[in-house]
Amino acid sequence: MITVEKNQSMYTESVQNYVSQVFETVKNRNPNESEFHQAVKEVFDSLIPVLVKNPQYISQAILERIVEPERVISFRVPWVDNQGNVRVNRGFRVQYSSAIGPYKGGLRFHPSVNASIIKFLGFEQIFKNSLTGQPIGGGKGGADFDPKGKSDGEIMRFCQSFMIELSKYIGPDTDVPAGDIGVGSKEIGFLFGQYKKMRGSLAGVLTGKGLGYGGSLARKEATGYGTVYFVEEMLKDNNLSFEGSTVVVSGSGNVSIYAIEKAMKLGAKVVACSDSNGYIYDKNGLNLEAVKRIKEVEKKRISTYVTDHPEAIYSENCNGIWTVPCDIALPCATQNEIDQKSAELLVSNGVKAIGEGANMPSTLEAVETFLENNILFAPSKAANAGGVSVSALEMAQNSARLYWTFEEVDSKLHAIMKSIYQNSKKAAQEYNAPGNLVVGANIAGFIKVADAMIEQGVI
Ligand code: NDP
């Protein structure tokens, strides 16, 4: 018996060494890509027990293959600004994995976009899309273009130039991009218009489209609502709920606004939200209609909220939002917005649950802090999968040439989020990490893709 256990622990150690070696190769092959390294490390750390139990994943070099994108496309995006100056940005599309379906993932337009950011997002997307239970592979794209402060004409010319190149690589059955930071319905409309002009009317080539030309009801709400549905399941399992809870939501973009809306519908008091300049705190609970008007209609800064709400406080420094005491924190802005210090503050202020609406908003150290303190933690690749799930439902509606009602889409979304929660929970239990949804989501997402890769041979 003792020998068996000793052999088992020696084998586990050799698997750990193997995973460390693969990770070192990833770092050496992709230098200066810290966000990408971070995303890979989190997944690899979760997979050790899976590899111990399933040696075929090692012999078939699944880790070595899955970290290498099937294709990375980087391209020049020239356009002319309103003053007649020629401007040049860099565009990307990372087609990461088509093991279980066409590449699917958003486009991000933000000055911080680079290969590391797009690769981390694309890598995460593989497992997220697998978790949805729908037949979609992983991809991501974008450009280091800043739509902020640009006129509609400038944004249109940029999107047209971007699509002239991107159109060579995408299609309804190969790669279907959507929105992300800086790419909302306006940008999707311009991108779609250019694609249609070049390739004919193929409604299924982008998701997040306007409702009048192939978009799906509830896509706009999907990521925010989905995050709250996921957290609701996690809370329920622990005899907690949104009802009567104090909630803080970072950001004030697409994901944040609809996370706030659903949390409020479930009886929470949402007291703070932010943008990249600062945050507002309204102890009586935010006025969501005012937030929507400021961000969706007037496109102003969140600081203007206090003009009509003198009882609210605006503070510069967006990360200060994590000093606000709350029961539930929903980071919905951007990657690495919660570092260890912010995580410690949240814990010492009594937070009970974290639900990641943004992609990888907590650093590895912050996640460690939450888990060590037994804070309920809903990781992004599971909790924010509602957006891509409804994108896949948009593709299904486009193919069938029909539209579902808001209620139909919303109830499918709700069912998908519940099932992602249950599958992540089950995988965590099966692999001796009960309650650890980081491990559970990584494992549940990975196994399906790894098995599909093996069945399809070395390609
Ligand atoms: P938006 O562009 O609509 O909104 C982003 C919001 O975050 C803006 O309010 C922005 O403020 C704010 N922000 C940016 N950086 C910071 C910061 N450091 N601190 C505080 N606020 C900040 O993007 P989305 O809502 O679409 O995306 C948000 C996150 O959700 C991203 O991580 C994205 O990848 C993820 N996500 C989005 C999905 C979707 O369906 N849209 C699907 C799954 C994940 P400002 O206006 O100042 O820039």
XYZ file of C-alpha atoms and ligand atoms in Angstrom:
507
model
C 0.000 0.000 0.000
C 2.778 2.377 1.026
C 4.677 1.554 -2.178
C 1.579 2.251 -4.283
C 1.127 5.646 -2.624
C 4.818 6.415 -3.026
C 4.694 5.500 -6.706
C 1.576 7.609 -7.103
C 3.182 10.650 -5.500
C 6.355 10.176 -7.592
C 4.217 10.005 -10.719
C 2.324 13.166 -9.716
C 5.656 14.896 -9.183
C 6.882 13.862 -12.632
C 3.653 15.228 -14.168
C 4.201 18.498 -12.280
C 7.735 18.661 -13.698
C 6.444 17.983 -17.187
C 3.837 20.777 -16.888
C 6.520 23.185 -15.597
C 8.719 22.344 -18.584
C 5.909 22.980 -21.060
C 5.170 26.267 -19.305
C 8.846 27.301 -19.497
C 8.773 26.618 -23.244
C 5.652 28.779 -23.566
C 7.440 31.645 -21.800
C 10.602 31.296 -23.888
C 8.684 31.061 -27.131
C 6.443 34.020 -26.313
C 8.678 36.501 -24.478
C 7.192 39.729 -23.090
C 3.640 38.366 -23.151
C 2.829 38.515 -19.444
C -0.983 38.370 -19.765
C -0.700 35.316 -21.999
C 1.668 33.610 -19.546
C -0.746 34.364 -16.693
C -3.712 32.783 -18.496
C -1.700 29.680 -19.428
C -0.359 29.256 -15.890
C -3.810 29.336 -14.351
C -5.065 26.637 -16.706
C -1.941 24.454 -16.441
C -1.981 24.518 -12.619
C -5.552 23.206 -12.668
C -4.808 20.388 -15.086
C -2.191 18.406 -13.160
C -4.693 15.908 -11.635
C -6.332 15.482 -15.057
C -2.993 14.633 -16.643
C -2.157 12.221 -13.822
C -5.416 10.368 -14.448
C -5.295 10.592 -18.267
C -1.750 9.915 -19.531
C -3.007 10.012 -23.143
C -3.148 13.818 -22.873
C 0.614 13.779 -22.216
C 1.515 11.212 -24.877
C -0.594 13.097 -27.423
C 1.141 16.404 -26.481
C -2.186 18.123 -25.890
C -0.688 20.914 -23.746
C 2.055 21.658 -26.265
C -0.524 21.789 -29.044
C -3.274 23.703 -27.248
C -1.022 26.633 -26.276
C 0.038 27.177 -29.877
C -2.647 29.053 -31.848
C -3.675 27.355 -35.080
C -3.096 30.701 -36.776
C -2.074 34.254 -35.764
C -2.908 36.990 -38.238
C -1.449 40.450 -37.744
C -2.140 43.187 -40.243
C -1.820 46.890 -41.107
C -4.953 49.029 -40.757
C -4.459 52.365 -42.542
C -7.227 54.996 -42.414
C -7.687 58.736 -42.851
C -8.733 60.958 -39.932
C -10.980 64.028 -40.132
C -7.997 66.336 -40.686
C -6.878 64.306 -43.711
C -3.936 62.685 -41.905
C -3.116 59.080 -42.768
C -3.143 56.987 -39.581
C -1.976 53.404 -39.125
C -3.043 50.863 -36.517
C -2.222 47.217 -36.006
C -4.973 44.623 -36.344
C -5.004 41.041 -35.044
C -7.008 37.856 -35.327
C -5.861 34.841 -33.365
C -7.599 31.672 -34.567
C -6.751 29.577 -31.556
C -8.594 26.288 -31.712
C -11.178 24.832 -34.077
C -11.237 21.445 -32.339
C -14.938 21.656 -31.475
C -16.266 24.232 -33.955
C -15.605 27.436 -35.896
C -13.393 30.022 -34.183
C -15.548 32.321 -32.077
C -14.570 35.298 -29.973
C -14.784 39.059 -29.875
C -12.859 41.960 -31.357
C -11.346 44.500 -28.962
C -10.485 48.067 -30.021
C -8.349 49.650 -27.305
C -4.900 51.313 -27.300
C -3.556 48.578 -24.983
C -4.219 45.802 -27.525
C -1.141 43.760 -28.455
C -0.284 40.128 -29.223
C -0.163 39.165 -25.524
C -3.636 40.534 -24.761
C -5.231 38.946 -27.821
C -3.523 35.603 -27.174
C -4.580 35.502 -23.508
C -8.158 36.283 -24.519
C -8.101 33.728 -27.348
C -6.638 31.031 -25.109
C -9.304 31.619 -22.432
C -11.972 31.588 -25.114
C -11.196 27.950 -26.058
C -12.239 26.681 -22.619
C -15.066 29.177 -22.154
C -16.655 28.186 -25.446
C -16.280 24.520 -24.612
C -18.030 25.112 -21.273
C -21.100 26.568 -23.006
C -21.846 23.123 -24.457
C -22.187 24.668 -27.918
C -20.073 23.669 -30.944
C -17.748 26.684 -31.021
C -13.954 26.909 -31.114
C -11.803 29.687 -29.659
C -10.556 32.899 -31.253
C -10.083 36.580 -30.508
C -9.024 39.718 -32.347
C -8.849 43.465 -32.297
C -6.661 46.483 -32.863
C -4.733 49.091 -30.901
C -7.242 51.677 -32.136
C -8.948 53.939 -29.602
C -12.541 54.706 -30.597
C -12.755 57.225 -27.740
C -12.876 60.797 -29.036
C -13.211 59.696 -32.677
C -16.082 60.836 -34.877
C -18.519 58.322 -36.355
C -16.897 58.926 -39.755
C -13.449 58.092 -38.401
C -14.728 54.953 -36.686
C -16.477 53.899 -39.891
C -13.358 54.381 -42.016
C -11.270 52.475 -39.497
C -13.772 49.584 -39.352
C -13.938 49.413 -43.155
C -10.161 49.245 -43.472
C -9.982 46.637 -40.678
C -12.610 44.477 -42.386
C -11.007 44.674 -45.835
C -8.177 42.579 -44.405
C -10.094 40.531 -41.802
C -12.686 39.416 -44.378
C -10.069 37.171 -45.996
C -9.966 34.960 -42.931
C -13.516 34.786 -41.531
C -16.832 33.266 -42.597
C -20.061 31.856 -41.100
C -18.615 28.332 -40.879
C -14.973 29.178 -40.176
C -14.629 32.180 -37.875
C -17.386 34.392 -36.473
C -16.146 37.476 -34.555
C -18.249 39.550 -32.130
C -17.737 42.673 -29.978
C -15.623 43.254 -26.880
C -14.159 46.383 -25.258
C -14.557 49.306 -27.672
C -16.589 47.282 -30.158
C -20.319 47.747 -29.623
C -23.300 47.748 -31.960
C -22.038 50.776 -33.929
C -18.677 49.178 -34.767
C -20.304 45.794 -35.505
C -22.649 47.570 -37.939
C -19.752 49.201 -39.839
C -17.760 45.945 -39.890
C -20.762 43.959 -41.085
C -21.622 46.514 -43.783
C -18.109 46.293 -45.229
C -18.079 42.486 -45.101
C -21.445 42.332 -46.865
C -20.273 44.694 -49.584
C -17.228 42.565 -50.266
C -18.631 39.072 -49.797
C -22.411 39.283 -50.229
C -25.112 39.115 -47.586
C -23.988 36.542 -45.075
C -25.773 37.388 -41.837
C -23.902 34.767 -39.830
C -20.432 36.264 -40.182
C -20.537 38.495 -37.088
C -22.619 38.346 -33.926
C -23.831 41.231 -31.810
C -25.534 42.628 -34.912
C -28.360 45.166 -34.784
C -31.824 43.693 -34.301
C -32.946 44.920 -37.725
C -30.314 42.951 -39.664
C -29.879 39.560 -38.006
C -29.052 40.342 -34.387
C -30.511 38.425 -31.470
C -32.674 39.784 -28.715
C -30.890 39.572 -25.335
C -27.364 39.571 -26.854
C -26.732 43.034 -25.414
C -27.768 41.865 -21.957
C -26.239 38.383 -22.201
C -22.810 38.732 -20.576
C -23.977 40.845 -17.630
C -27.147 38.820 -17.041
C -25.213 35.571 -17.496
C -22.626 36.566 -14.890
C -25.367 37.285 -12.381
C -27.181 34.015 -13.212
C -23.947 32.112 -12.594
C -23.272 33.897 -9.300
C -26.892 33.366 -8.260
C -26.401 29.578 -8.593
C -23.163 29.734 -6.619
C -24.823 31.796 -3.870
C -27.854 29.499 -3.746
C -25.610 26.500 -3.196
C -24.206 28.295 -0.155
C -27.529 29.520 1.269
C -26.904 33.095 0.127
C -28.615 35.308 -2.452
C -28.556 38.686 -4.176
C -31.696 39.706 -2.268
C -30.708 42.375 0.247
C -26.993 42.199 -0.640
C -24.759 45.180 -1.247
C -23.003 44.897 -4.607
C -20.104 46.731 -6.279
C -19.687 46.476 -10.068
C -16.607 47.888 -11.784
C -16.795 49.448 -15.240
C -19.888 51.016 -16.774
C -19.813 49.441 -20.215
C -21.890 46.709 -21.787
C -21.141 43.958 -19.279
C -21.359 46.190 -16.191
C -24.663 47.867 -17.046
C -26.521 44.600 -17.544
C -24.884 42.957 -14.540
C -26.142 45.909 -12.478
C -29.605 45.600 -14.028
C -29.983 41.889 -13.265
C -28.470 42.164 -9.762
C -30.985 44.928 -8.987
C -33.846 42.831 -10.390
C -32.823 40.090 -7.966
C -33.096 42.503 -5.049
C -29.492 43.685 -4.612
C -28.446 47.234 -3.804
C -25.675 48.183 -6.253
C -23.735 51.055 -4.694
C -20.763 51.680 -7.009
C -19.544 51.510 -10.602
C -16.631 53.065 -12.515
C -14.893 53.950 -15.747
C -11.178 54.145 -16.451
C -10.980 57.594 -14.810
C -12.711 56.983 -11.496
C -15.686 55.551 -9.622
C -18.993 56.696 -8.184
C -20.367 55.591 -4.834
C -24.043 56.103 -4.064
C -24.883 54.748 -0.634
C -28.608 54.715 -1.453
C -28.045 52.520 -4.485
C -27.222 53.627 -8.043
C -29.838 55.105 -10.327
C -29.385 52.709 -13.264
C -31.400 54.801 -15.703
C -28.974 57.678 -15.087
C -25.947 55.413 -15.613
C -27.460 54.099 -18.859
C -28.215 57.605 -20.103
C -24.681 58.824 -19.341
C -22.868 55.828 -20.841
C -25.172 54.545 -23.596
C -26.815 57.730 -24.874
C -24.688 60.757 -23.966
C -21.370 58.800 -24.023
C -20.031 60.893 -21.165
C -17.751 60.097 -18.234
C -19.202 58.438 -15.134
C -18.113 61.485 -13.076
C -21.089 63.418 -14.517
C -23.440 61.186 -12.476
C -22.865 63.343 -9.388
C -24.255 66.458 -11.118
C -27.801 65.125 -10.793
C -27.085 62.983 -7.738
C -25.410 65.224 -5.171
C -25.673 62.507 -2.528
C -23.279 60.355 -4.586
C -19.495 60.686 -4.350
C -17.087 60.611 -7.292
C -13.449 59.626 -6.674
C -10.623 59.609 -9.169
C -8.581 56.380 -9.432
C -10.804 53.614 -10.736
C -9.169 50.902 -8.615
C -10.337 52.725 -5.475
C -13.713 51.090 -6.116
C -12.448 47.995 -4.267
C -12.252 50.005 -1.032
C -16.068 50.164 -0.998
C -17.407 47.515 1.439
C -19.770 45.034 -0.218
C -21.172 41.511 0.031
C -20.675 40.722 -3.650
C -18.097 42.224 -6.030
C -18.545 41.925 -9.786
C -15.402 43.096 -11.637
C -16.721 43.829 -15.145
C -14.153 46.277 -16.581
C -10.830 44.792 -17.670
C -7.971 42.355 -16.986
C -5.973 42.516 -13.750
C -8.123 45.245 -12.205
C -8.051 43.436 -8.812
C -4.546 42.910 -7.486
C -3.600 41.230 -4.233
C -3.927 44.440 -2.220
C -7.440 45.095 -3.513
C -8.355 41.457 -2.900
C -7.146 41.715 0.701
C -9.180 44.887 1.176
C -12.317 43.238 -0.180
C -11.790 40.287 2.154
C -11.168 42.442 5.215
C -14.299 44.462 4.371
C -16.376 41.278 4.489
C -16.940 40.347 0.836
C -18.669 36.966 0.490
C -18.565 36.361 -3.252
C -16.737 37.495 -6.379
C -18.183 37.089 -9.886
C -15.861 37.899 -12.766
C -17.790 39.555 -15.611
C -14.613 40.861 -17.265
C -11.944 38.541 -18.644
C -9.248 37.684 -16.066
C -9.970 40.753 -13.883
C -8.180 39.227 -10.873
C -4.430 38.630 -10.815
C -3.225 35.126 -9.876
C -2.311 36.441 -6.399
C -5.766 37.992 -5.978
C -7.450 34.688 -6.889
C -5.209 32.909 -4.382
C -6.240 35.427 -1.705
C -9.954 34.840 -2.362
C -9.612 31.055 -2.343
C -7.456 30.980 0.801
C -10.098 33.035 2.597
C -12.947 30.791 1.428
C -14.585 33.571 -0.573
C -16.996 32.163 -3.170
C -15.261 32.783 -6.480
C -16.827 32.615 -9.956
C -13.989 32.693 -12.534
C -14.442 34.625 -15.764
C -14.205 31.786 -18.226
C -17.287 30.254 -16.648
C -19.106 33.283 -15.258
C -18.949 35.510 -18.330
C -19.684 32.811 -20.907
C -23.217 34.153 -21.360
C -22.149 36.575 -24.097
C -20.634 33.965 -26.347
C -23.494 31.578 -25.565
C -26.055 34.021 -26.901
C -23.742 34.768 -29.842
C -23.973 31.066 -30.689
C -27.758 31.334 -30.330
C -27.617 34.293 -32.762
C -25.742 32.065 -35.244
C -28.394 29.363 -34.810
C -31.215 31.866 -35.459
C -29.394 33.212 -38.544
C -28.946 29.719 -39.964
C -32.579 28.842 -39.352
C -33.715 32.237 -40.717
C -35.877 32.938 -37.676
C -35.974 35.051 -34.546
C -36.633 33.939 -30.984
C -38.339 36.200 -28.444
C -36.381 37.908 -25.676
C -37.884 35.471 -23.172
C -36.874 32.447 -25.258
C -33.254 33.599 -25.558
C -33.065 34.694 -21.925
C -34.393 31.368 -20.668
C -31.888 29.451 -22.829
C -29.122 31.715 -21.450
C -30.277 31.050 -17.889
C -30.264 27.284 -18.485
C -26.773 27.427 -20.053
C -25.334 29.391 -17.103
C -26.846 26.942 -14.610
C -25.363 24.039 -16.505
C -21.908 25.687 -16.701
C -22.054 26.144 -12.938
C -23.083 22.521 -12.336
C -20.450 21.121 -14.723
C -17.676 23.233 -13.177
C -18.744 22.241 -9.674
C -18.879 18.553 -10.636
C -15.434 18.593 -12.270
C -13.950 20.278 -9.177
C -15.448 17.573 -6.958
C -14.285 14.757 -9.234
C -10.725 16.031 -9.130
C -10.535 16.576 -5.364
C -10.975 20.324 -5.304
C -14.580 20.684 -4.082
C -15.864 24.253 -4.324
C -12.916 25.437 -6.407
C -14.621 26.668 -9.575
C -11.334 27.893 -11.086
C -10.093 24.318 -11.196
C -13.533 22.962 -12.114
C -14.084 25.324 -15.051
C -10.601 24.741 -16.431
C -10.970 20.970 -16.229
C -14.516 20.794 -17.615
C -13.585 23.109 -20.494
C -10.321 21.310 -21.258
C -11.443 17.676 -21.355
C -13.934 18.139 -24.187
C -11.409 19.981 -26.353
C -8.572 17.557 -25.554
C -10.723 14.524 -26.422
C -11.824 16.141 -29.694
C -8.174 16.833 -30.555
C -7.211 13.216 -29.943
C -10.134 11.888 -31.981
C -9.184 14.125 -34.917
C -5.539 13.011 -35.013
C -2.342 15.048 -34.996
C -3.303 18.093 -37.067
P -17.020 48.174 -22.828
O -16.061 48.809 -23.740
O -18.469 48.240 -23.147
O -16.841 48.707 -21.340
C -15.651 48.631 -20.629
C -15.838 49.472 -19.378
O -14.758 49.275 -18.479
C -15.887 50.948 -19.669
O -16.787 51.534 -18.767
C -14.454 51.389 -19.388
O -14.305 52.748 -19.087
C -14.200 50.569 -18.183
N -12.785 50.406 -17.841
C -11.738 50.102 -18.632
N -10.612 49.984 -17.917
C -10.978 50.205 -16.633
C -10.296 50.205 -15.415
N -8.990 49.954 -15.345
N -11.015 50.441 -14.278
C -12.325 50.713 -14.334
N -13.031 50.737 -15.462
C -12.362 50.487 -16.591
O -16.547 46.648 -22.723
P -17.371 45.375 -22.277
O -18.321 45.740 -21.210
O -17.877 44.705 -23.496
O -16.213 44.445 -21.706
C -15.784 44.502 -20.353
C -15.046 43.235 -19.999
O -15.905 42.089 -20.206
C -13.792 42.939 -20.836
O -12.871 42.255 -20.029
C -14.317 41.991 -21.909
O -13.291 41.193 -22.472
C -15.279 41.157 -21.077
N -16.291 40.433 -21.823
C -17.169 41.093 -22.646
C -18.143 40.397 -23.320
C -19.195 41.084 -24.107
O -20.152 40.403 -24.525
N -19.125 42.380 -24.335
C -18.184 38.911 -23.274
C -17.269 38.331 -22.309
C -16.341 39.073 -21.664
P -13.816 53.818 -20.200
O -15.083 54.227 -20.871
O -13.173 54.877 -19.405
O -12.866 53.104 -21.113
